[in-house]
Coordinates of C-alpha atoms and ligand atoms in Angstrom, one line a residue:
M1044 CA -0.3 0.0 0.0
S1045 CA 1.3 3.3 -0.8
E1046 CA 1.3 6.4 1.7
L1047 CA -1.9 7.6 -0.3
E1048 CA -3.9 4.8 0.5
T1049 CA -6.2 4.3 3.3
K1050 CA -7.3 0.9 5.0
S1051 CA -10.7 0.1 3.9
V1052 CA -13.5 -1.9 5.1
T1053 CA -14.5 -3.2 1.6
N1054 CA -12.4 -6.1 -0.2
P1055 CA -10.1 -5.5 -2.3
P1056 CA -8.1 -2.6 -0.8
V1057 CA -9.2 0.9 -1.5
A1058 CA -6.3 2.0 -4.2
A1059 CA -5.8 5.8 -4.5
I1060 CA -5.9 7.4 -8.2
A1061 CA -2.3 9.0 -7.5
S1062 CA -0.8 5.7 -7.2
L1063 CA -2.2 3.3 -10.1
A1064 CA 1.1 3.4 -11.5
A1065 CA 1.6 0.6 -9.3
H1066 CA -1.2 -1.0 -10.1
V1067 CA -1.4 -1.8 -13.9
G1068 CA -3.1 -4.8 -14.7
D1069 CA -4.6 -5.3 -11.6
T1070 CA -8.1 -5.0 -10.5
V1071 CA -8.3 -2.3 -7.7
T1072 CA -11.3 -0.6 -5.4
L1073 CA -11.4 3.6 -6.0
R1074 CA -13.8 5.3 -4.0
G1075 CA -14.6 8.8 -5.0
W1076 CA -17.1 11.1 -6.8
L1077 CA -18.0 11.4 -10.5
Y1078 CA -16.3 14.4 -11.9
N1079 CA -17.6 14.3 -15.4
M1080 CA -19.2 11.9 -18.2
R1081 CA -18.7 11.6 -21.9
E1082 CA -21.2 9.2 -24.0
S1083 CA -20.0 7.7 -27.2
G1084 CA -22.2 5.3 -29.3
K1085 CA -22.2 2.1 -26.9
L1086 CA -19.6 3.3 -24.6
L1087 CA -20.0 5.4 -21.2
F1088 CA -16.5 7.4 -20.4
P1089 CA -17.1 8.6 -16.5
I1090 CA -14.1 10.8 -14.9
F1091 CA -13.8 10.0 -11.5
R1092 CA -12.2 11.8 -8.9
D1093 CA -11.0 10.8 -5.2
G1094 CA -8.7 13.8 -4.1
T1095 CA -5.5 12.2 -5.4
G1096 CA -6.2 12.6 -9.1
T1097 CA -8.8 12.1 -11.4
I1098 CA -9.0 9.0 -13.9
Q1099 CA -11.3 7.7 -16.9
G1100 CA -13.3 4.9 -16.9
I1101 CA -14.6 2.7 -19.7
V1102 CA -17.8 1.0 -19.5
S1103 CA -19.7 -0.9 -22.4
R1104 CA -23.1 -1.5 -22.9
D1105 CA -22.3 -4.9 -23.4
S1106 CA -25.5 -6.0 -25.3
T1107 CA -26.5 -5.1 -28.6
P1108 CA -29.8 -3.2 -28.7
P1109 CA -32.8 -4.2 -28.4
A1110 CA -31.1 -6.5 -25.5
A1111 CA -30.9 -4.8 -22.1
P1112 CA -27.9 -3.4 -21.2
S1113 CA -25.7 -4.7 -18.4
E1114 CA -26.9 -3.3 -14.8
V1115 CA -23.6 -1.9 -14.5
F1116 CA -24.1 0.2 -17.5
L1117 CA -27.2 1.6 -16.4
R1118 CA -25.9 2.7 -13.1
V1119 CA -23.2 4.2 -14.4
K1120 CA -25.5 5.9 -17.0
S1121 CA -27.8 7.2 -13.9
L1122 CA -24.7 9.0 -12.6
T1123 CA -24.8 12.7 -11.7
Q1124 CA -22.0 15.1 -11.8
E1125 CA -20.5 15.0 -7.7
S1126 CA -22.2 11.8 -7.0
S1127 CA -20.1 9.8 -4.8
V1128 CA -19.4 6.0 -5.8
I1129 CA -17.0 2.7 -5.0
V1130 CA -15.7 1.5 -8.4
T1131 CA -14.0 -1.6 -9.0
G1132 CA -12.5 -2.3 -12.2
R1133 CA -8.5 -3.1 -14.1
V1134 CA -6.4 -0.6 -14.5
R1135 CA -4.7 -0.4 -18.1
A1136 CA -2.0 1.8 -19.2
D1137 CA -2.9 4.1 -21.8
A1138 CA -0.5 6.6 -23.4
R1139 CA -3.7 8.9 -24.7
A1140 CA -5.0 9.1 -21.3
P1141 CA -4.3 12.2 -19.5
S1142 CA -3.1 10.4 -16.4
G1143 CA -1.6 7.5 -18.1
F1144 CA -4.1 5.1 -17.0
E1145 CA -7.7 3.8 -17.8
L1146 CA -10.1 1.8 -15.8
D1147 CA -12.2 -0.9 -17.1
V1148 CA -14.9 -0.5 -14.9
A1149 CA -16.3 -4.0 -13.8
N1150 CA -18.6 -2.7 -11.1
L1151 CA -20.0 0.4 -9.2
E1152 CA -21.6 1.1 -6.4
I1153 CA -23.7 4.4 -5.3
V1154 CA -23.1 5.9 -2.3
H1155 CA -24.8 9.2 -2.8
L1156 CA -26.7 10.2 -6.1
V1157 CA -27.2 13.9 -6.3
P1158 CA -30.6 14.1 -7.5
T1159 CA -31.2 15.5 -10.9
D1160 CA -33.8 18.2 -9.7
A1161 CA -31.3 19.8 -7.8
P1162 CA -27.8 19.4 -9.4
Y1163 CA -24.3 20.2 -8.6
P1164 CA -24.1 23.7 -9.1
I1165 CA -20.7 23.8 -10.7
T1166 CA -20.7 22.8 -14.1
P1167 CA -17.6 22.1 -16.3
K1168 CA -18.5 25.2 -17.8
E1169 CA -17.1 28.6 -17.4
H1170 CA -18.2 30.3 -14.4
G1171 CA -17.8 33.9 -12.8
T1172 CA -15.1 34.5 -9.8
D1173 CA -18.2 35.7 -7.5
F1174 CA -20.0 32.6 -8.4
L1175 CA -17.1 30.3 -7.8
M1176 CA -15.9 32.3 -4.5
E1177 CA -19.6 31.8 -3.0
H1178 CA -19.2 28.0 -3.8
R1179 CA -15.6 27.9 -2.5
H1180 CA -16.8 24.9 -0.3
L1181 CA -17.4 23.0 -3.6
W1182 CA -15.3 24.5 -5.9
M1183 CA -12.0 23.1 -4.7
R1184 CA -13.4 19.9 -5.8
T1185 CA -12.1 20.6 -9.6
P1186 CA -9.0 19.1 -10.4
R1187 CA -7.0 22.4 -10.8
Q1188 CA -8.0 23.9 -7.3
S1189 CA -7.4 20.4 -5.5
A1190 CA -4.0 20.5 -7.5
I1191 CA -3.1 23.8 -5.7
L1192 CA -4.3 22.7 -2.3
R1193 CA -1.8 19.9 -2.8
I1194 CA 0.8 22.2 -3.7
R1195 CA 0.4 24.6 -1.0
A1196 CA 0.3 21.5 1.7
T1197 CA 3.9 20.7 0.2
I1198 CA 5.1 24.5 0.4
M1199 CA 4.0 24.4 4.1
R1200 CA 5.7 21.2 4.9
A1201 CA 9.1 22.0 3.2
A1202 CA 9.2 25.7 4.9
Q1203 CA 8.7 24.0 8.1
E1204 CA 11.0 21.0 7.2
Y1205 CA 14.0 23.4 6.3
F1206 CA 14.2 24.7 9.6
D1207 CA 13.5 21.6 11.6
T1208 CA 16.5 20.0 10.1
H1209 CA 18.6 23.2 10.3
G1210 CA 18.6 23.4 14.0
F1211 CA 15.5 25.8 14.4
V1212 CA 13.2 25.6 17.4
R1213 CA 9.2 26.1 16.5
T1214 CA 8.0 28.3 19.1
D1215 CA 4.6 29.3 18.5
P1216 CA 3.6 33.0 19.3
P1217 CA 0.3 34.4 20.8
I1218 CA -2.6 35.2 18.2
L1219 CA -4.6 37.6 20.5
T1220 CA -2.2 40.2 21.4
P1221 CA -2.1 43.6 23.3
A1222 CA -0.2 45.8 20.8
A1223 CA 0.7 46.6 16.9
C1224 CA 3.8 44.9 15.5
E1225 CA 3.0 45.9 11.8
G1226 CA 2.0 49.6 11.8
T1227 CA -1.4 50.6 13.8
S1228 CA -3.6 51.4 11.3
T1229 CA -3.9 47.6 9.7
L1230 CA -5.4 45.9 13.5
F1231 CA -8.2 43.8 13.6
A1232 CA -9.6 44.9 17.5
L1233 CA -11.5 43.2 19.4
D1234 CA -12.6 43.0 23.0
Y1235 CA -10.7 40.9 25.7
F1236 CA -12.9 41.0 28.7
G1237 CA -13.3 44.9 28.8
D1238 CA -9.5 45.5 27.5
P1239 CA -8.5 46.3 23.8
A1240 CA -6.6 43.5 21.9
F1241 CA -5.9 42.4 18.5
L1242 CA -5.4 39.8 16.2
T1243 CA -2.1 39.4 15.7
Q1244 CA -0.3 40.9 12.3
S1245 CA 3.3 38.9 13.0
G1246 CA 4.4 36.3 15.4
Q1247 CA 8.0 38.6 15.1
L1248 CA 8.3 40.3 18.5
Y1249 CA 7.3 37.4 20.3
I1250 CA 9.5 35.3 18.4
E1251 CA 12.5 37.4 19.3
A1252 CA 12.3 36.8 22.9
T1253 CA 12.4 33.2 21.8
A1254 CA 15.2 33.5 20.1
L1255 CA 17.1 34.9 22.5
A1256 CA 15.9 32.0 24.9
L1257 CA 16.6 29.2 22.0
G1258 CA 19.2 30.9 19.8
K1259 CA 17.3 29.5 16.5
V1260 CA 13.3 29.6 16.2
Y1261 CA 10.7 30.0 13.8
S1262 CA 6.8 30.2 14.1
F1263 CA 4.0 29.6 12.0
G1264 CA 0.8 30.1 11.9
P1265 CA -2.2 32.9 10.8
T1266 CA -1.5 36.5 10.8
F1267 CA -4.3 39.2 10.2
R1268 CA -4.2 42.7 8.3
A1269 CA -7.3 44.9 8.4
E1270 CA -6.0 47.3 5.6
K1271 CA -8.7 47.8 3.3
S1272 CA -6.7 46.8 0.2
K1273 CA -8.5 45.2 -2.7
T1274 CA -5.0 43.9 -4.5
R1275 CA -4.6 40.4 -5.9
R1276 CA -2.1 40.1 -3.0
H1277 CA -3.9 40.9 -0.3
L1278 CA -5.7 38.8 2.4
T1279 CA -7.1 39.8 6.2
E1280 CA -6.3 36.8 7.0
F1281 CA -3.1 34.8 5.9
W1282 CA -0.6 31.9 7.2
M1283 CA 2.8 33.2 8.0
I1284 CA 6.3 31.4 8.8
E1285 CA 8.7 33.8 10.5
P1286 CA 12.4 32.6 11.1
E1287 CA 14.4 34.7 14.0
V1288 CA 17.8 34.0 14.9
A1289 CA 20.0 35.4 17.7
F1290 CA 23.5 36.7 16.3
M1291 CA 22.7 36.8 12.6
D1292 CA 23.1 40.3 10.5
L1293 CA 21.3 41.1 7.5
D1294 CA 23.2 39.0 5.3
G1295 CA 22.8 36.1 6.9
D1296 CA 19.4 36.9 7.0
M1297 CA 19.3 37.2 3.3
D1298 CA 21.6 33.9 3.0
L1299 CA 18.4 32.1 5.3
A1300 CA 16.1 33.1 2.8
E1301 CA 18.0 32.1 -0.3
A1302 CA 18.6 28.4 1.4
F1303 CA 15.0 28.5 2.5
L1304 CA 13.1 29.3 -0.8
T1305 CA 15.7 26.7 -2.6
H1306 CA 14.6 24.4 -0.7
I1307 CA 10.7 24.6 -0.9
V1308 CA 11.0 25.2 -4.9
S1309 CA 12.8 21.6 -5.3
R1310 CA 10.3 19.9 -2.9
V1311 CA 7.6 21.3 -5.1
L1312 CA 9.5 20.2 -8.2
E1313 CA 10.3 16.6 -6.7
L1314 CA 6.6 15.6 -6.2
H1315 CA 4.3 17.8 -8.0
R1316 CA 5.5 17.7 -11.5
A1317 CA 2.3 16.4 -12.5
D1318 CA -0.1 18.8 -10.4
L1319 CA 2.2 21.6 -12.0
K1320 CA 1.3 20.5 -15.4
L1321 CA -2.1 20.2 -14.7
I1322 CA -2.6 23.7 -13.8
G1323 CA -0.8 24.6 -16.6
R1324 CA 2.7 26.2 -14.7
D1325 CA 5.7 26.8 -16.9
I1326 CA 7.9 24.1 -15.0
A1327 CA 11.3 25.8 -16.4
K1328 CA 10.5 29.1 -14.5
L1329 CA 10.8 27.0 -11.2
E1330 CA 13.8 25.0 -12.5
A1331 CA 15.6 28.3 -13.6
V1332 CA 15.0 29.5 -9.6
I1333 CA 16.8 26.4 -8.2
A1334 CA 19.3 25.7 -11.5
P1335 CA 23.3 25.8 -10.2
L1336 CA 24.5 29.3 -10.8
P1337 CA 27.7 29.9 -13.0
S1338 CA 30.8 28.9 -11.3
E1339 CA 33.0 31.1 -9.0
S1340 CA 35.2 32.0 -12.1
E1341 CA 32.4 32.7 -14.6
I1342 CA 30.9 34.9 -11.5
E1343 CA 34.1 36.7 -11.2
A1344 CA 34.4 37.4 -14.9
V1345 CA 31.0 39.0 -14.7
I1346 CA 31.9 41.2 -12.1
L1347 CA 35.2 42.0 -13.5
S1348 CA 33.5 43.1 -16.7
E1349 CA 30.9 44.9 -14.9
A1350 CA 33.4 47.2 -13.2
R1351 CA 35.2 47.4 -16.0
S1352 CA 32.4 48.8 -18.2
A1353 CA 31.1 51.0 -15.0
E1354 CA 34.8 52.8 -14.7
S1355 CA 34.7 53.6 -18.4
K1356 CA 31.0 55.2 -18.0
D1357 CA 30.1 58.2 -17.9
P1358 CA 28.8 58.7 -13.7
D1359 CA 25.7 60.4 -14.8
E1360 CA 24.7 58.0 -17.3
S1361 CA 22.4 55.5 -15.1
R1362 CA 23.2 52.4 -14.2
P1363 CA 22.1 48.9 -16.3
A1364 CA 19.6 46.8 -14.6
A1365 CA 21.5 45.0 -11.9
T1366 CA 22.1 41.2 -13.3
A1367 CA 24.6 38.4 -12.4
G1368 CA 27.3 41.3 -11.3
T1369 CA 25.4 41.6 -8.1
F1370 CA 25.1 37.9 -7.0
S1371 CA 26.2 37.7 -3.3
T1372 CA 29.5 35.6 -2.8
T1373 CA 28.7 35.3 0.9
N1374 CA 26.9 32.2 0.9
P1375 CA 28.5 29.5 -1.0
H1376 CA 26.7 26.5 -0.1
A1377 CA 23.1 28.0 -1.8
P1378 CA 22.3 29.0 -5.1
R1379 CA 22.5 33.2 -5.1
F1380 CA 19.6 35.3 -5.7
P1381 CA 20.4 38.9 -7.0
R1382 CA 20.6 41.4 -4.3
L1383 CA 20.0 45.1 -5.3
S1384 CA 19.7 47.9 -2.7
Y1385 CA 16.7 50.3 -2.7
D1386 CA 18.9 53.1 -4.2
E1387 CA 19.7 50.6 -7.5
A1388 CA 15.9 49.7 -7.3
H1389 CA 15.2 53.4 -7.5
E1390 CA 17.4 53.8 -10.5
M1391 CA 16.2 50.6 -12.2
L1392 CA 12.6 52.4 -11.9
E1393 CA 13.4 55.7 -13.1
A1394 CA 15.0 54.3 -16.0
A1395 CA 11.5 52.1 -16.5
F1396 CA 9.5 55.0 -16.0
K1397 CA 11.8 57.1 -18.7
A1398 CA 11.6 54.4 -21.3
G1399 CA 7.3 54.1 -20.6
K1400 CA 7.4 50.8 -19.0
L1401 CA 6.1 52.1 -15.7
E1402 CA 2.9 54.6 -15.9
A1403 CA 4.0 56.7 -12.5
P1404 CA 7.3 57.3 -11.2
H1405 CA 8.5 56.1 -8.1
I1406 CA 9.2 58.6 -5.5
Y1407 CA 12.4 58.3 -3.8
G1408 CA 11.9 57.6 0.0
D1409 CA 8.5 55.6 -0.8
D1410 CA 7.9 52.0 -0.5
L1411 CA 8.2 50.0 -3.5
G1412 CA 4.0 50.1 -4.8
S1413 CA 2.6 46.9 -6.6
P1414 CA 3.5 48.2 -10.1
D1415 CA 7.2 48.8 -9.0
E1416 CA 7.5 45.5 -7.7
T1417 CA 6.0 44.0 -10.3
Y1418 CA 8.3 45.7 -12.5
I1419 CA 11.5 44.6 -10.7
S1420 CA 10.6 41.1 -10.0
S1421 CA 9.7 40.6 -13.9
Q1422 CA 13.3 41.6 -14.8
F1423 CA 14.8 38.3 -13.1
D1424 CA 14.3 34.6 -13.6
R1425 CA 15.2 34.2 -9.9
P1426 CA 14.0 35.6 -6.9
V1427 CA 15.2 39.3 -6.1
M1428 CA 16.1 41.0 -2.7
I1429 CA 16.2 44.5 -2.2
H1430 CA 17.8 45.6 0.8
R1431 CA 18.4 48.7 2.9
Y1432 CA 15.6 50.8 2.2
P1433 CA 14.9 54.2 3.6
A1434 CA 14.1 53.9 7.3
A1435 CA 11.5 56.2 7.6
S1436 CA 9.3 54.3 5.6
K1437 CA 9.7 51.3 7.7
A1438 CA 8.9 49.3 10.8
F1439 CA 10.1 50.7 14.4
Y1440 CA 12.0 47.5 15.1
M1441 CA 14.6 47.6 12.3
Q1442 CA 18.4 48.3 12.9
P1443 CA 19.9 51.4 11.2
D1444 CA 22.5 50.8 8.6
P1445 CA 25.6 51.7 10.1
A1446 CA 26.9 53.0 6.9
D1447 CA 23.8 55.3 6.5
P1448 CA 21.5 55.6 9.1
T1449 CA 18.9 56.8 6.9
K1450 CA 18.8 53.2 6.0
A1451 CA 17.0 50.2 7.6
L1452 CA 18.7 47.1 7.6
C1453 CA 15.6 45.4 6.0
V1454 CA 15.4 43.4 2.9
D1455 CA 11.9 42.3 1.0
V1456 CA 12.6 39.2 -1.2
L1457 CA 10.5 39.7 -4.4
A1458 CA 9.5 36.8 -6.4
P1459 CA 10.6 36.5 -10.3
E1460 CA 7.7 37.0 -12.9
G1461 CA 6.3 39.9 -11.5
Y1462 CA 4.7 38.4 -8.6
G1463 CA 6.1 40.8 -6.1
E1464 CA 6.9 40.7 -2.5
I1465 CA 7.1 37.2 -0.7
I1466 CA 9.4 37.7 2.2
G1467 CA 9.9 40.8 4.5
G1468 CA 12.5 40.2 6.9
S1469 CA 15.2 42.9 8.7
Q1470 CA 18.1 42.9 11.4
R1471 CA 16.5 44.2 14.6
V1472 CA 17.3 47.3 16.7
D1473 CA 19.5 45.7 19.7
S1474 CA 20.5 49.0 21.3
Y1475 CA 18.0 49.6 24.4
D1476 CA 18.2 53.6 24.1
L1477 CA 17.4 53.3 20.4
L1478 CA 14.4 51.0 20.7
R1479 CA 13.0 52.9 23.2
A1480 CA 13.6 56.3 21.1
R1481 CA 11.7 54.7 18.1
I1482 CA 8.6 53.2 20.0
L1483 CA 8.2 56.7 21.3
E1484 CA 8.5 58.8 17.7
H1485 CA 6.2 56.0 16.3
N1486 CA 3.7 57.2 19.0
L1487 CA 3.5 53.2 20.3
P1488 CA 2.1 52.9 24.3
L1489 CA 5.5 52.3 25.9
A1490 CA 3.7 50.4 28.6
A1491 CA 2.8 47.6 26.0
F1492 CA 6.5 47.2 24.8
E1493 CA 8.5 47.2 28.2
W1494 CA 8.7 43.2 27.9
Y1495 CA 10.3 44.0 24.6
L1496 CA 12.2 46.6 25.5
D1497 CA 13.6 43.7 28.3
L1498 CA 14.8 41.9 25.7
R1499 CA 17.7 44.8 25.3
R1500 CA 18.0 45.3 28.6
Y1501 CA 19.5 41.6 29.3
G1502 CA 22.1 40.4 27.1
S1503 CA 21.0 42.0 23.8
V1504 CA 22.5 40.8 20.7
P1505 CA 22.5 41.6 16.9
H1506 CA 19.6 39.3 15.6
S1507 CA 17.2 39.1 12.4
G1508 CA 14.7 37.2 10.7
F1509 CA 11.8 37.6 8.0
G1510 CA 8.4 36.5 7.5
M1511 CA 6.9 34.5 4.5
G1512 CA 3.2 34.7 3.7
I1513 CA 2.6 31.1 2.5
E1514 CA -0.2 32.4 -0.1
R1515 CA 1.8 35.0 -2.0
A1516 CA 4.6 32.1 -2.3
V1517 CA 1.6 29.7 -3.6
A1518 CA 0.8 32.2 -6.4
W1519 CA 4.0 32.5 -7.5
I1520 CA 5.1 28.9 -7.7
C1521 CA 1.6 28.1 -8.9
G1522 CA 1.5 30.7 -11.5
L1523 CA -1.7 31.7 -10.0
D1524 CA -3.0 35.5 -10.9
H1525 CA -4.7 36.1 -7.4
V1526 CA -4.0 34.9 -3.6
R1527 CA -7.9 34.0 -3.4
E1528 CA -7.2 30.5 -5.0
T1529 CA -4.1 29.9 -2.9
I1530 CA -5.7 28.9 0.5
P1531 CA -9.0 26.5 1.1
F1532 CA -11.1 29.6 2.4
P1533 CA -9.8 32.8 1.2
R1534 CA -10.8 35.8 3.2
T1535 CA -10.5 39.4 1.5
L1536 CA -12.0 42.9 2.0
N1537 CA -15.2 41.9 0.4
R1538 CA -15.9 38.3 1.5
I1539 CA -16.2 35.9 4.8
Y1540 CA -18.3 33.6 3.4
P1541 CA -18.3 30.6 3.0
Ligands
4AD2762 O1 6.6 42.4 5.0 P1 5.7 42.1 6.2 O2 4.5 42.9 6.6 O3 6.8 41.7 7.5 C1 6.6 41.3 8.9 O4 5.2 41.0 9.6 C2 7.6 41.1 9.4 N1 7.1 41.2 11.0 C3 8.0 39.7 9.5 C4 9.5 39.5 10.2 O5 10.1 40.1 9.9 N2 9.6 38.2 11.3 O6 5.1 40.6 5.8 C5 5.8 39.4 5.9 C6 5.2 38.9 4.5 C7 5.2 39.5 3.2 O7 6.6 39.4 2.6 C8 4.0 38.7 2.7 O8 4.4 37.3 1.9 C9 2.9 38.5 3.8 O9 3.6 38.4 5.0 N3 2.2 39.5 3.8 C10 0.7 39.1 3.2 N4 0.0 37.9 2.5 C11 -1.3 38.0 2.0 N5 -2.1 39.3 2.1 C12 -1.4 40.0 3.1 N6 -2.3 41.0 3.2 C13 0.0 40.2 3.5 N7 0.4 41.2 3.9 C14 1.9 40.4 4.3
MG2763 MG1 6.4 43.6 3.5

């Protein structure tokens, strides 16, 4: 039995559609639902789904009219879409079938027949997004949506697996919190026995405490943002995985993010080629993300030639888009993603605006807007890291860059192909005096942060971490237009049903 199969009370054992390759020539029993059915002359072609995949069955009428067709034929013919069934049949390899197999149906038991006067609402014809979202509880049964949810599960597992196998301890922060982490305007407030409380926006502040207790930690759980944003990247409830490491600086944080993302993409490629194909993902684009880099000598050659061309250039001329020349060489173990400072990103956006590739100019000092992120991330075939944003536009807890204190030691990782930010992280302020001043500057209630200041009173160390929103990662890896398809029941500005 494969790990996909479950023990059944029926005999012979129940097989999973995804494991049928191991059962060619065998008679198997499947349990699932009728996804769709085609009829052709004396043949019925029911397509069954069981959550692991779909398979086409074949049933023939057996006898020539006017003689009565077989009982199995009649039973299959009576099936309505999404009726639940137990099917027995022989697995046959068939190169023409999408899954590579077909099932010669020998027997079929109906578990529940969907009545014809109240049919399944989602038909294989096209439906609008609103209708599908209203029926999300059923929409997820379609092969494409099921495949996305399977890939999501692997992304979540691979993300945890990376930390679990690299010396991190999982520490879960609270979801009910007394204060803001990422800015007060985006909190969901609630009444906590008469006191105000909020749903957490990030576990970061709490795992800074656990990192100073345990060294390398991570958290993984739901987080909430109340910003009234309707973009295709925003959910009000999403899952964030966040590592936090004592004695790690921003460079270490970027190295960690690289190795972490590489592991996740590798795992998805290893386990989900069929699902990626089913949803129409260009697999070569994901392979490019984890492809080995050019050798050190090749990178050096690029850096040297860039340096030479920079020397020979008029200094006023705007810098070309950063490419292989900006690969960091600090982490010899992981593939390297391009790293751009905010200033370099700004130059890139200015050039794009002048060239008519961006509608609005990027104002120096502002955060990157969605169109800016989309533009930058569509220039690279790997995730790109933008570091050292102006401190004024960033969170209170970010460490200033000693080389230029107007900049924060922070990083956003933008997924390629225009997907934009999937990771946000930083080195944290480790000085008590500076952190206290920052809390006051940001008009945050000092009393609520006394415990957080304690982390700088007792054995403060440089420390860093980041957060990745699972749904943003799923949208990118699956190549989806909108985060609403990346989570079983998305919560957005306009929707909290079903
Ligand atoms: O960049 P953000 O706001 O960073 C933090 O919350 C830090 N405290 C994390 C840390 O350093 N430990 O959010 C981190 C990530 C984003 O890059 C994005 O992937 C995701 O969380 N995210 C959202 N995903 C979906 N919908 C939203 N409204 C999101 N807001 C953030
Ligand atoms: Mg961010």
